[in-house]
């Protein structure tokens, strides 16, 4: 089923369409949220956030424009932003654990775009895409989904130290390609 | 560039940038069955749909996947001659559970799902089976809001690792004798999903035994009946069946509210491990997927499942479509064959013809040549070019795994990348070369995978 068929299904049969949306993308959304909230969010926080993201897309199905991006791109974009909102919320709670990346994420995901210009991000994306297979997927898993070496190794049927080695080499390549922009 | 800067930049991608980054990335990500059930239940409730439905699907799929895994494992363990071309045994068919051969242990199965209700919960026994030594019960428990608080704390104390630390609260009574569960699988959320096993060795189960399951925490109990399993001489008595290459596929179907649900049951006598028969791995690039042929055109499926092997499919036939024929594009199987090989490492930038043939039971892998290449960063790799020769036209080898081995035959860590041709067959492998490799590389070839290309065509019963 293509994305356009999924959208049509949601519009024509909301319940069936929502189930199909979950069947297809729940795992992906969950992975993004879990990676973003690791160390600070409870299981309940992660599941609540994931469910809100899928509902947000479901409730805004009329606004999806597939010429701008696939459904998974919409979901991941929403997931990143909602996860960071949730991260900030949790940080303000008294017993929330301080995670290593607290300062990094709290510095703002979307509102200081002057710091990292759009062109820089475009170059970063194209640079990651230009890495030799399977390095693109390794980078996507490590730095977008924030999976551990062990998780990546298991998913790609590779050894852990091979993953680390490829990341190290890939970072060096990216550094060259980005010419000091990051 | 720091890793933190990289993460932060990726956190802030626009929609279009995200789309470009994720292009071609498989969006299916593993998620536990329990988390799936909880989140689905939460979403369905927030969206205003009946909340049991999502959990029901998941549980049914879990039961189906588990039972099919048991059936597949049992078939593999039988280790029968793959040339056996006919099945003339008795079969036990337990709807929603699986097909077992006459040496299977299951004697009784649930007659009908039953539901009981108390002030605090609704308990539904969805399936149950019994051997002479044990009873396994599958159920959902829907907590009511008024009792949710107390129940929640008790449920959260319990573990889901199979250790029944609240087992005293859950009891099965069989013909007046009480049992506590010896093993338990449990998913929690708006609904609780349980698989409970009770050791009833020493008792004498009969077709007239009476069963009562009680949850004392919820002051609820449920009576149910198990009846002798249905025996069949032939698989096509269960449902439409077709066999290719010693893999039988049987379908059952049911129609409700314009939705045709099809459940498939394979029986595998190939000696290979059955991997799947829809668009797993390499079939989709051939442009093939499972579908329903009808008099109103072909229909694609929705699968009421997120994880594991998925043999249950729903088709929308609310347009009155008839003449249902389920089509599956073929079967993917995996062999446990393994062979060690040693390859020369040629001088940098040169190619060396090898033409080494590795003979498997039903195909031959030929390593045509090797090349030592260096990437822009100076890292060296051995490119291994492959070709396949299939013994049978309808059984195509589509790939093999490689691992580096040391002189003692122990597998070592290794890095490699794969090149596939237009049909998604693996045509070359780039293996990272380490300093200690010298002039040779010792590899282990294992887990060859084949696709049987014969289509299954199952005419479904319209009256079901």
Coordinates of C-alpha atoms in Angstrom, one line a residue:
Chain A
X1 CA 0.0 0.0 0.0
X2 CA 1.4 3.4 -1.0
X3 CA 1.2 6.4 1.2
X4 CA -1.5 7.9 -1.0
X5 CA -3.6 4.8 -0.5
X6 CA -3.1 4.9 3.2
X7 CA -4.3 8.5 3.3
X8 CA -7.3 7.6 1.2
X9 CA -8.0 4.7 3.5
X10 CA -7.9 7.0 6.6
X11 CA -10.3 9.4 5.0
X12 CA -12.7 6.7 3.9
X13 CA -12.5 4.3 6.8
X14 CA -10.9 6.1 9.7
X15 CA -10.6 3.1 12.0
X16 CA -9.2 0.8 9.5
X17 CA -6.9 3.6 8.2
X18 CA -5.6 4.4 11.7
X19 CA -4.9 0.7 12.3
X20 CA -2.9 0.5 9.1
X21 CA -1.1 3.7 10.0
X22 CA -0.1 2.2 13.3
X23 CA 0.9 -1.2 11.7
X24 CA 3.2 0.6 9.3
X25 CA 4.8 3.3 11.4
X26 CA 4.4 2.7 15.1
X27 CA 7.8 1.1 15.3
X28 CA 9.5 3.9 13.5
X29 CA 7.9 6.6 15.6
X30 CA 8.6 4.6 18.8
X31 CA 12.3 4.4 17.8
X32 CA 12.6 8.1 17.3
X33 CA 10.9 9.0 20.6
X34 CA 12.8 6.4 22.5
X35 CA 16.1 7.7 21.2
X36 CA 15.2 11.2 22.0
X37 CA 13.9 10.5 25.5
X38 CA 16.5 8.0 26.5
X39 CA 17.7 8.6 30.0
X40 CA 15.0 10.9 31.1
X41 CA 11.6 9.6 29.9
X42 CA 9.8 6.6 31.5
X43 CA 8.2 3.9 29.5
X44 CA 4.9 5.7 30.0
X45 CA 6.4 9.0 28.7
X46 CA 7.7 7.3 25.6
X47 CA 4.5 5.5 24.8
X48 CA 2.4 8.5 25.5
X49 CA 4.5 10.7 23.3
X50 CA 4.5 8.1 20.5
X51 CA 0.7 7.8 20.6
X52 CA 0.3 11.6 20.5
X53 CA 2.5 11.8 17.4
X54 CA 0.5 9.2 15.5
X55 CA -2.7 10.9 16.5
X56 CA -1.4 14.3 15.5
X57 CA -0.8 13.0 12.0
X58 CA -4.2 11.2 11.9
X59 CA -6.0 14.3 13.0
X60 CA -4.3 16.4 10.4
X61 CA -4.5 14.0 7.5
X62 CA -6.1 16.6 5.2
X63 CA -3.0 18.7 5.5
X64 CA -0.6 16.0 4.3
X65 CA 1.0 17.0 1.0
X66 CA 3.0 14.0 -0.3
X67 CA 4.8 16.3 -2.8
X68 CA 6.6 17.8 0.2
X69 CA 7.4 14.6 1.9
X70 CA 6.4 10.9 2.5
X71 CA 4.3 10.0 5.5
X72 CA 7.3 8.7 7.4
X73 CA 9.0 12.0 6.9
X74 CA 6.0 13.8 8.3
X75 CA 5.9 11.4 11.2
X76 CA 9.6 11.7 12.0
X77 CA 9.6 15.5 11.8
X78 CA 6.7 15.6 14.2
X79 CA 8.3 13.0 16.4
X80 CA 11.5 14.9 16.7
X81 CA 9.7 18.1 17.7
X82 CA 7.3 16.5 20.1
X83 CA 10.0 14.5 21.7
X84 CA 12.0 17.6 22.4
X85 CA 8.9 19.3 23.8
X86 CA 8.4 16.3 26.1
X87 CA 12.1 16.3 27.0
X88 CA 11.9 20.0 28.1
X89 CA 8.8 19.2 30.1
X90 CA 10.4 16.3 31.9
X91 CA 13.5 18.4 32.7
X92 CA 11.3 20.8 34.6
X93 CA 9.9 18.0 36.7
X94 CA 11.6 17.7 40.1
X95 CA 12.8 14.1 40.0
X96 CA 13.6 13.9 36.3
X97 CA 17.1 12.4 35.7
X98 CA 19.6 14.6 34.1
X99 CA 20.8 13.0 30.9
X100 CA 24.1 13.6 29.2
X101 CA 22.4 15.4 26.4
X102 CA 20.2 17.7 28.4
X103 CA 22.0 20.8 27.6
X104 CA 22.3 19.9 24.0
X105 CA 18.6 19.2 23.4
X106 CA 17.3 21.9 25.7
X107 CA 19.3 24.4 23.7
X108 CA 16.4 24.3 21.2
X109 CA 15.5 22.2 18.3
X110 CA 13.7 24.4 15.9
X111 CA 13.7 28.0 17.0
X112 CA 17.4 29.0 16.5
X113 CA 17.7 28.1 12.9
X114 CA 20.0 31.0 12.4
X115 CA 22.7 29.0 14.2
X116 CA 22.6 26.1 11.7
X117 CA 21.5 27.4 8.4
X118 CA 19.3 25.5 6.2
X119 CA 22.0 25.1 3.6
X120 CA 24.3 23.5 6.1
X121 CA 21.6 21.0 7.0
X122 CA 21.0 20.2 3.4
X123 CA 24.7 19.6 2.9
X124 CA 24.8 17.4 5.9
X125 CA 21.9 15.3 4.6
X126 CA 23.4 14.9 1.2
X127 CA 26.8 14.1 2.7
X128 CA 25.3 11.3 4.9
X129 CA 23.4 10.0 1.9
X130 CA 26.6 9.9 -0.1
X131 CA 28.4 7.6 2.4
X132 CA 29.1 4.1 1.1
X133 CA 26.6 1.5 2.0
X134 CA 25.9 0.5 4.8
X135 CA 27.4 3.6 6.3
X136 CA 24.4 5.8 5.5
X137 CA 22.1 3.5 7.4
X138 CA 24.6 3.1 10.3
X139 CA 24.7 6.9 10.6
X140 CA 21.0 7.2 10.3
X141 CA 20.5 4.7 13.1
X142 CA 23.2 6.2 15.3
X143 CA 22.6 9.9 15.0
X144 CA 19.0 10.1 13.9
X145 CA 17.4 7.2 15.8
X146 CA 20.1 7.3 18.4
X147 CA 20.5 3.5 18.5
X148 CA 23.4 2.0 20.4
X149 CA 26.3 0.1 18.7
X150 CA 24.8 -3.1 19.9
X151 CA 21.4 -2.4 18.5
X152 CA 22.9 -1.4 15.1
X153 CA 25.1 -4.4 15.0
X154 CA 22.2 -6.7 15.7
X155 CA 20.0 -5.0 13.1
X156 CA 22.6 -5.1 10.4
X157 CA 24.1 -8.5 11.3
X158 CA 27.5 -7.0 11.8
X159 CA 30.0 -7.0 14.7
X160 CA 30.0 -4.1 17.2
X161 CA 33.5 -3.1 16.6
X162 CA 32.9 -3.0 12.9
X163 CA 30.1 -0.5 13.5
X164 CA 32.3 1.6 15.7
X165 CA 35.0 1.5 13.1
X166 CA 32.7 2.5 10.3
X167 CA 31.3 5.4 12.4
X168 CA 34.8 6.6 13.1
X169 CA 35.7 6.6 9.4
X170 CA 32.4 8.1 8.4
X171 CA 32.7 10.9 10.8
X172 CA 36.1 11.7 9.3
X173 CA 34.6 11.8 5.8
X174 CA 31.7 13.9 6.9
X175 CA 34.1 16.4 8.5
X176 CA 35.8 16.8 5.2
X177 CA 32.6 17.1 3.3
X178 CA 31.2 19.6 5.7
X179 CA 34.3 21.8 5.5
X180 CA 34.1 22.9 9.1
X181 CA 30.5 24.0 8.9
X182 CA 29.5 21.8 11.8
Chain B
X1 CA 32.6 18.2 13.8
X2 CA 31.4 16.7 17.0
X3 CA 28.9 13.9 17.4
X4 CA 26.7 16.3 19.5
X5 CA 26.6 18.9 16.7
X6 CA 25.6 16.2 14.3
X7 CA 22.8 14.9 16.5
X8 CA 21.6 18.5 17.1
X9 CA 21.5 19.3 13.4
X10 CA 19.6 16.1 12.7
X11 CA 17.1 17.1 15.4
X12 CA 16.3 20.2 13.5
X13 CA 15.8 19.0 9.9
X14 CA 12.9 20.4 7.9
X15 CA 10.2 18.1 6.4
X16 CA 12.0 18.1 3.0
X17 CA 15.4 17.4 4.6
X18 CA 13.9 14.6 6.6
X19 CA 12.3 13.2 3.5
X20 CA 15.6 13.1 1.7
X21 CA 17.4 11.6 4.7
X22 CA 14.9 8.8 5.1
X23 CA 14.5 8.0 1.4
X24 CA 14.7 4.3 0.9
X25 CA 15.1 3.6 4.6
X26 CA 13.0 0.7 5.7
X27 CA 10.4 2.3 8.1
X28 CA 9.6 -1.0 9.8
X29 CA 11.2 -0.9 13.2
X30 CA 10.9 -3.6 15.8
X31 CA 8.8 -2.9 18.8
X32 CA 7.8 -5.3 21.5
X33 CA 4.4 -6.9 21.4
X34 CA 3.5 -5.5 24.8
X35 CA 4.4 -1.9 23.9
X36 CA 2.5 -2.3 20.6
X37 CA -0.6 -3.4 22.5
X38 CA -0.4 -0.6 25.0
X39 CA 0.2 2.1 22.5
X40 CA -2.4 0.9 20.0
X41 CA -5.0 0.6 22.8
X42 CA -4.1 4.2 23.9
X43 CA -4.4 5.6 20.4
X44 CA -7.7 3.8 19.6
X45 CA -9.2 5.0 22.8
X46 CA -8.1 8.6 22.2
X47 CA -9.4 8.4 18.6
X48 CA -12.7 7.3 19.9
X49 CA -12.7 3.8 18.6
X50 CA -13.5 0.7 20.6
X51 CA -10.3 0.1 22.5
X52 CA -10.4 -3.7 22.6
X53 CA -10.0 -4.0 19.0
X54 CA -6.4 -3.1 18.6
X55 CA -5.4 -5.3 21.5
X56 CA -7.5 -8.1 20.2
X57 CA -5.7 -8.0 16.9
X58 CA -2.3 -8.0 18.5
X59 CA -3.2 -10.9 20.8
X60 CA -4.6 -12.9 18.0
X61 CA -1.5 -12.3 16.0
X62 CA 0.7 -13.2 18.9
X63 CA -1.1 -16.5 19.4
X64 CA -1.0 -17.2 15.7
X65 CA 2.7 -16.3 15.4
X66 CA 3.5 -18.4 18.4
X67 CA 1.5 -21.4 17.3
X68 CA 2.9 -21.2 13.8
X69 CA 6.4 -21.1 15.2
X70 CA 5.6 -24.2 17.1
X71 CA 4.3 -25.9 14.1
X72 CA 7.3 -24.9 12.0
X73 CA 9.7 -26.0 14.7
X74 CA 7.9 -29.3 15.0
X75 CA 8.1 -29.8 11.3
X76 CA 11.8 -29.1 11.2
X77 CA 12.4 -31.4 14.1
X78 CA 10.7 -34.2 12.3
X79 CA 13.6 -34.2 9.9
X80 CA 11.6 -36.1 7.3
X81 CA 12.8 -37.1 3.9
X82 CA 12.3 -34.0 1.8
X83 CA 11.3 -36.3 -1.1
X84 CA 8.2 -37.3 0.7
X85 CA 5.6 -36.2 -1.7
X86 CA 2.4 -36.9 0.1
X87 CA 0.9 -36.4 3.5
X88 CA -1.3 -39.2 4.6
X89 CA -1.3 -38.5 8.3
X90 CA -4.0 -37.3 10.6
X91 CA -4.0 -33.6 11.4
X92 CA -5.3 -31.7 14.4
X93 CA -6.6 -28.3 13.4
X94 CA -7.1 -25.8 16.1
X95 CA -8.6 -22.6 14.6
X96 CA -6.6 -19.6 15.6
X97 CA -3.8 -21.8 16.9
X98 CA -2.4 -24.0 14.1
X99 CA -2.2 -27.3 12.4
X100 CA -0.5 -30.2 14.1
X101 CA 0.2 -33.7 12.9
X102 CA -1.1 -36.7 14.6
X103 CA 1.9 -37.1 16.8
X104 CA 1.1 -33.6 18.3
X105 CA 0.3 -33.4 22.0
X106 CA -2.7 -31.2 22.0
X107 CA -5.8 -33.1 22.9
X108 CA -8.4 -30.5 23.6
X109 CA -9.1 -27.0 22.4
X110 CA -11.5 -24.2 23.5
X111 CA -15.0 -24.8 22.4
X112 CA -16.0 -21.1 22.2
X113 CA -14.5 -17.9 23.5
X114 CA -16.3 -16.9 26.8
X115 CA -16.6 -13.6 28.7
X116 CA -17.3 -12.9 32.3
X117 CA -17.7 -9.5 34.0
X118 CA -17.4 -8.2 37.6
X119 CA -17.5 -4.7 39.1
X120 CA -13.9 -4.2 38.4
X121 CA -13.0 -6.1 35.1
X122 CA -14.1 -8.0 32.1
X123 CA -12.4 -11.3 31.5
X124 CA -12.4 -13.0 28.1
X125 CA -10.9 -16.4 27.5
X126 CA -10.0 -16.1 23.8
X127 CA -8.3 -19.5 23.4
X128 CA -7.2 -22.5 25.3
X129 CA -5.5 -25.8 24.6
X130 CA -4.7 -28.9 26.7
X131 CA -2.3 -31.7 26.5
X132 CA -2.4 -34.6 28.9
X133 CA 0.0 -32.7 31.2
X134 CA -0.9 -29.1 30.9
X135 CA -3.5 -26.5 30.0
X136 CA -2.6 -23.2 28.3
X137 CA -5.1 -20.4 28.4
X138 CA -5.0 -17.1 26.4
X139 CA -7.1 -14.3 27.7
X140 CA -7.7 -10.6 27.8
X141 CA -8.6 -8.7 31.0
X142 CA -10.2 -5.3 30.6
X143 CA -10.0 -3.3 33.8
X144 CA -12.9 -1.0 34.5
X145 CA -12.1 2.6 35.5
X146 CA -13.5 2.2 39.0
X147 CA -11.1 -0.5 40.0
X148 CA -8.2 0.5 37.9
X149 CA -6.2 2.1 40.6
X150 CA -6.0 -0.8 42.9
X151 CA -5.6 -3.2 40.0
X152 CA -2.9 -1.1 38.5
X153 CA -0.6 -1.3 41.5
X154 CA -1.0 -5.1 41.7
X155 CA -0.3 -5.5 38.0
X156 CA 2.7 -3.3 38.1
X157 CA 4.2 -5.4 40.9
X158 CA 3.9 -8.5 38.7
X159 CA 6.7 -9.4 36.4
X160 CA 6.3 -10.4 32.8
X161 CA 9.3 -12.6 32.7
X162 CA 7.4 -15.8 33.2
X163 CA 7.8 -15.9 36.9
X164 CA 4.3 -16.0 38.4
X165 CA 4.9 -13.7 41.5
X166 CA 1.1 -13.0 41.7
X167 CA 0.2 -16.6 40.7
X168 CA -1.8 -17.1 43.9
X169 CA -4.3 -14.6 42.6
X170 CA -4.8 -16.5 39.3
X171 CA -6.1 -20.1 39.6
X172 CA -7.5 -22.7 37.3
X173 CA -9.9 -25.2 38.6
X174 CA -10.3 -28.4 36.7
X175 CA -12.9 -30.9 37.9
X176 CA -12.7 -29.5 41.4
X177 CA -8.8 -29.4 41.6
X178 CA -7.1 -26.1 41.8
X179 CA -3.8 -25.2 40.0
X180 CA -1.7 -22.0 40.0
X181 CA 0.1 -21.1 36.8
X182 CA 3.6 -22.5 36.2
X183 CA 4.5 -20.0 33.5
X184 CA 3.0 -16.8 32.3
X185 CA 3.3 -14.2 29.5
X186 CA 1.6 -10.9 30.2
X187 CA 1.2 -7.6 28.4
X188 CA -0.3 -4.7 30.3
X189 CA -2.0 -1.5 29.2
X190 CA -5.6 -0.5 29.0
X191 CA -6.1 -4.2 28.6
X192 CA -4.1 -7.0 30.0
X193 CA -3.2 -9.8 27.7
X194 CA -2.2 -13.1 29.3
X195 CA -0.9 -16.5 28.2
X196 CA -1.1 -18.8 31.3
X197 CA 0.2 -22.3 31.5
X198 CA -0.9 -24.7 34.2
X199 CA 0.8 -28.0 35.0
X200 CA -2.0 -30.5 35.5
X201 CA 0.1 -33.7 35.5
X202 CA -1.6 -36.4 37.5
X203 CA -5.1 -35.3 36.6
X204 CA -7.3 -37.1 34.1
X205 CA -8.6 -34.6 31.6
X206 CA -11.5 -35.8 29.6
X207 CA -13.8 -34.3 27.0
X208 CA -16.3 -33.5 29.7
X209 CA -13.8 -31.9 32.2
X210 CA -15.0 -28.5 33.5
X211 CA -12.6 -25.6 33.7
X212 CA -12.9 -22.4 35.7
X213 CA -10.3 -19.6 35.6
X214 CA -10.5 -17.1 38.6
X215 CA -8.7 -13.8 39.2
X216 CA -9.2 -13.1 42.9
X217 CA -7.9 -9.6 42.6
X218 CA -10.9 -8.7 40.4
X219 CA -13.4 -11.1 42.1
X220 CA -14.0 -12.6 38.7
X221 CA -14.1 -16.1 37.3
X222 CA -14.9 -17.6 33.9
X223 CA -16.1 -21.1 33.1
X224 CA -15.2 -22.6 29.8
X225 CA -15.1 -25.9 28.0
X226 CA -12.4 -27.7 26.0
X227 CA -13.5 -30.1 23.4
X228 CA -11.4 -32.8 21.5
X229 CA -9.5 -31.3 18.7
X230 CA -10.8 -31.7 15.1
X231 CA -9.0 -34.5 13.2
X232 CA -8.6 -34.4 9.5
X233 CA -7.2 -37.0 7.1
X234 CA -6.2 -34.4 4.5
X235 CA -5.3 -30.8 4.7
X236 CA -7.8 -29.8 2.1
X237 CA -10.6 -30.9 4.5
X238 CA -9.4 -27.9 6.7
X239 CA -9.4 -25.5 3.8
X240 CA -8.2 -25.0 0.3
X241 CA -4.7 -26.3 0.1
X242 CA -1.9 -26.3 -2.5
X243 CA 1.5 -27.9 -2.4
X244 CA 4.7 -26.9 -4.2
X245 CA 8.1 -28.3 -3.5
X246 CA 6.9 -30.2 -0.4
X247 CA 5.5 -27.1 1.2
X248 CA 1.8 -27.3 1.8
X249 CA -0.2 -24.1 2.3
X250 CA -3.7 -24.2 3.7
X251 CA -6.1 -21.3 4.0
X252 CA -9.1 -20.6 6.2
X253 CA -11.3 -17.6 5.7
X254 CA -14.2 -15.8 7.4
X255 CA -16.3 -12.9 6.3
X256 CA -17.6 -10.2 8.6
X257 CA -18.9 -6.7 7.8
X258 CA -17.3 -6.7 4.4
X259 CA -14.0 -7.7 5.7
X260 CA -12.5 -11.1 4.5
X261 CA -10.0 -12.4 7.0
X262 CA -7.7 -15.1 5.7
X263 CA -5.4 -17.2 7.9
X264 CA -2.7 -19.3 6.3
X265 CA -1.1 -22.4 7.7
X266 CA 2.0 -23.8 6.1
X267 CA 3.3 -27.4 6.5
X268 CA 6.9 -27.6 5.5
X269 CA 8.6 -30.8 4.5
X270 CA 11.6 -29.5 2.6
X271 CA 14.3 -29.8 5.3
X272 CA 14.8 -26.0 4.9
X273 CA 13.7 -23.5 7.4
X274 CA 10.6 -21.6 6.1
X275 CA 11.3 -17.8 6.2
X276 CA 8.1 -16.4 4.7
X277 CA 5.9 -16.3 1.7
X278 CA 4.9 -12.7 1.1
X279 CA 7.0 -9.7 0.4
X280 CA 9.7 -10.5 2.8
X281 CA 13.3 -9.8 1.8
X282 CA 13.6 -10.3 -1.9
X283 CA 10.2 -11.0 -3.4
X284 CA 9.0 -7.4 -3.5
X285 CA 11.7 -6.3 -6.0
X286 CA 10.3 -9.0 -8.3
X287 CA 7.1 -6.9 -8.3
X288 CA 5.2 -9.6 -6.4
X289 CA 3.3 -9.6 -3.2
X290 CA 0.4 -11.5 -1.7
X291 CA -3.0 -10.4 -3.0
X292 CA -6.7 -11.5 -3.4
X293 CA -8.0 -12.0 -6.9
X294 CA -11.7 -11.2 -7.2
X295 CA -14.3 -10.6 -9.9
X296 CA -13.9 -6.9 -9.2
X297 CA -10.2 -6.8 -9.5
X298 CA -7.2 -7.6 -7.4
X299 CA -7.2 -6.5 -3.8
X300 CA -4.2 -5.8 -1.5
X301 CA -4.2 -6.8 2.1
X302 CA -3.9 -5.2 5.5
X303 CA -2.1 -7.3 8.1
X304 CA -3.5 -7.1 11.6
X305 CA -0.1 -7.4 13.1
X306 CA 3.2 -5.5 13.6
X307 CA 5.7 -8.1 14.5
X308 CA 6.9 -11.6 13.9
X309 CA 5.7 -13.9 11.2
X310 CA 2.4 -12.6 9.8
X311 CA 0.1 -15.2 8.4
X312 CA -3.2 -13.4 8.9
X313 CA -4.5 -11.0 6.2
X314 CA -7.6 -8.8 5.9
X315 CA -9.2 -7.9 2.5
X316 CA -11.9 -5.3 2.0
X317 CA -14.7 -6.9 0.0
X318 CA -17.4 -4.5 1.0
X319 CA -17.9 -3.7 -2.6
X320 CA -19.5 -7.2 -3.0
X321 CA -16.5 -8.7 -4.8
X322 CA -16.7 -12.5 -5.2
X323 CA -14.7 -15.3 -6.7
X324 CA -12.0 -14.9 -4.1
X325 CA -8.6 -16.5 -4.9
X326 CA -5.7 -15.9 -2.7
X327 CA -2.4 -15.6 -4.5
X328 CA 1.0 -15.8 -2.9
X329 CA 4.1 -15.2 -5.0
X330 CA 6.3 -18.0 -3.6
X331 CA 8.3 -19.1 -0.6
X332 CA 11.6 -18.1 0.9
X333 CA 13.6 -20.8 2.7
X334 CA 17.0 -20.9 4.3
X335 CA 19.4 -23.7 4.5
X336 CA 21.8 -24.5 7.4
X337 CA 24.6 -25.5 5.0
X338 CA 28.0 -24.0 5.7
X339 CA 31.4 -24.2 4.0
X340 CA 34.8 -22.6 4.8
X341 CA 36.9 -21.2 1.9
X342 CA 40.2 -19.4 1.5
X343 CA 40.5 -16.6 -1.0
X344 CA 43.7 -15.0 -2.4
X345 CA 44.2 -11.3 -1.9
X346 CA 45.7 -9.9 -5.1
X347 CA 47.9 -6.9 -5.3
X348 CA 46.3 -3.6 -4.8
X349 CA 44.2 -2.4 -7.8
X350 CA 44.4 -5.8 -9.6
X351 CA 41.8 -8.4 -10.2
X352 CA 42.4 -12.1 -9.9
X353 CA 40.2 -14.7 -11.6
X354 CA 39.2 -17.4 -9.0
X355 CA 36.2 -19.3 -10.4
X356 CA 35.9 -21.2 -7.2
X357 CA 32.7 -23.3 -7.1
X358 CA 31.0 -23.9 -3.8
X359 CA 28.5 -26.7 -4.2
X360 CA 25.4 -26.6 -2.1
X361 CA 22.6 -29.1 -2.1
X362 CA 20.4 -27.3 -4.6
X363 CA 22.7 -24.7 -6.1
X364 CA 26.3 -23.7 -6.7
X365 CA 27.9 -20.4 -5.7
X366 CA 30.8 -19.4 -7.9
X367 CA 33.3 -16.8 -6.7
X368 CA 34.3 -15.6 -10.1
X369 CA 37.0 -13.1 -9.2
X370 CA 38.5 -11.0 -6.4
X371 CA 39.8 -7.5 -6.5
X372 CA 41.7 -5.5 -3.9
X373 CA 40.4 -1.9 -3.9
X374 CA 41.3 1.1 -1.7
X375 CA 38.7 3.7 -0.9
X376 CA 39.4 7.4 -0.7
X377 CA 40.4 7.2 2.9
X378 CA 43.0 4.5 2.2
X379 CA 41.0 1.6 3.6
X380 CA 41.5 -1.6 1.8
X381 CA 38.8 -4.1 0.9
X382 CA 38.6 -7.4 -1.0
X383 CA 35.8 -7.3 -3.5
X384 CA 34.4 -10.8 -4.0
X385 CA 32.3 -11.2 -7.2
X386 CA 29.7 -13.9 -7.1
X387 CA 27.4 -15.7 -9.5
X388 CA 24.9 -18.5 -8.8
X389 CA 24.0 -21.6 -10.7
X390 CA 20.6 -23.1 -9.7
X391 CA 19.9 -26.8 -10.0
X392 CA 16.1 -26.1 -10.4
X393 CA 14.5 -23.4 -12.5
X394 CA 11.9 -22.7 -9.8
X395 CA 14.4 -22.6 -6.9
X396 CA 16.7 -19.6 -7.1
X397 CA 19.5 -18.9 -4.7
X398 CA 19.3 -15.3 -3.8
X399 CA 22.1 -14.8 -1.3
X400 CA 24.5 -16.2 1.2
X401 CA 26.1 -14.9 4.4
X402 CA 29.9 -14.7 4.9
X403 CA 31.9 -14.5 8.1
X404 CA 35.7 -14.2 8.7
X405 CA 37.2 -17.2 10.4
X406 CA 40.6 -17.6 12.0
X407 CA 43.0 -20.5 11.5
X408 CA 41.2 -22.5 14.2
X409 CA 37.9 -22.1 12.4
X410 CA 36.5 -19.6 14.9
X411 CA 34.4 -16.8 13.6
X412 CA 35.9 -13.3 14.0
X413 CA 34.5 -9.8 13.8
X414 CA 34.4 -8.4 10.3
X415 CA 33.1 -5.6 8.2
X416 CA 31.7 -5.9 4.8
X417 CA 29.2 -4.3 2.4
X418 CA 27.0 -5.9 -0.1
X419 CA 26.2 -5.1 -3.7
X420 CA 23.0 -6.4 -5.2
X421 CA 22.0 -6.7 -8.8
X422 CA 18.7 -5.5 -10.3
X423 CA 16.8 -8.5 -9.0
X424 CA 18.2 -8.0 -5.5
X425 CA 20.5 -11.0 -5.6
X426 CA 23.8 -10.4 -3.9
X427 CA 26.4 -10.1 -6.7
X428 CA 29.4 -8.9 -4.8
X429 CA 30.8 -8.4 -1.3
X430 CA 33.4 -5.9 -0.3
X431 CA 35.3 -7.4 2.7
X432 CA 37.5 -5.1 4.8
X433 CA 41.1 -6.3 4.8
X434 CA 43.1 -6.2 8.0
X435 CA 46.8 -6.0 8.2
X436 CA 47.2 -9.5 9.6
X437 CA 45.4 -11.0 6.5
X438 CA 48.5 -11.2 4.5
X439 CA 47.9 -12.8 1.1
X440 CA 44.8 -14.8 1.9
X441 CA 41.4 -14.3 3.5
X442 CA 39.6 -17.2 5.2
X443 CA 35.8 -17.0 5.1
X444 CA 32.8 -19.0 6.1
X445 CA 29.9 -19.2 3.8
X446 CA 26.6 -20.0 5.5
X447 CA 22.8 -19.6 5.6
X448 CA 22.1 -19.7 1.9
X449 CA 18.6 -18.4 1.1
X450 CA 16.4 -19.6 -1.8
X451 CA 13.2 -18.4 -3.2
X452 CA 10.8 -21.0 -4.5
X453 CA 9.0 -19.1 -7.3
X454 CA 5.9 -21.3 -7.7
X455 CA 2.8 -19.2 -7.1
X456 CA 0.2 -20.6 -4.6
X457 CA -3.4 -20.1 -5.8
X458 CA -6.1 -20.9 -3.2
X459 CA -9.7 -20.6 -4.1
X460 CA -11.4 -19.5 -0.9
X461 CA -14.8 -20.9 0.2
X462 CA -17.5 -18.3 -0.4
X463 CA -19.8 -19.7 2.2
X464 CA -17.4 -19.3 5.1

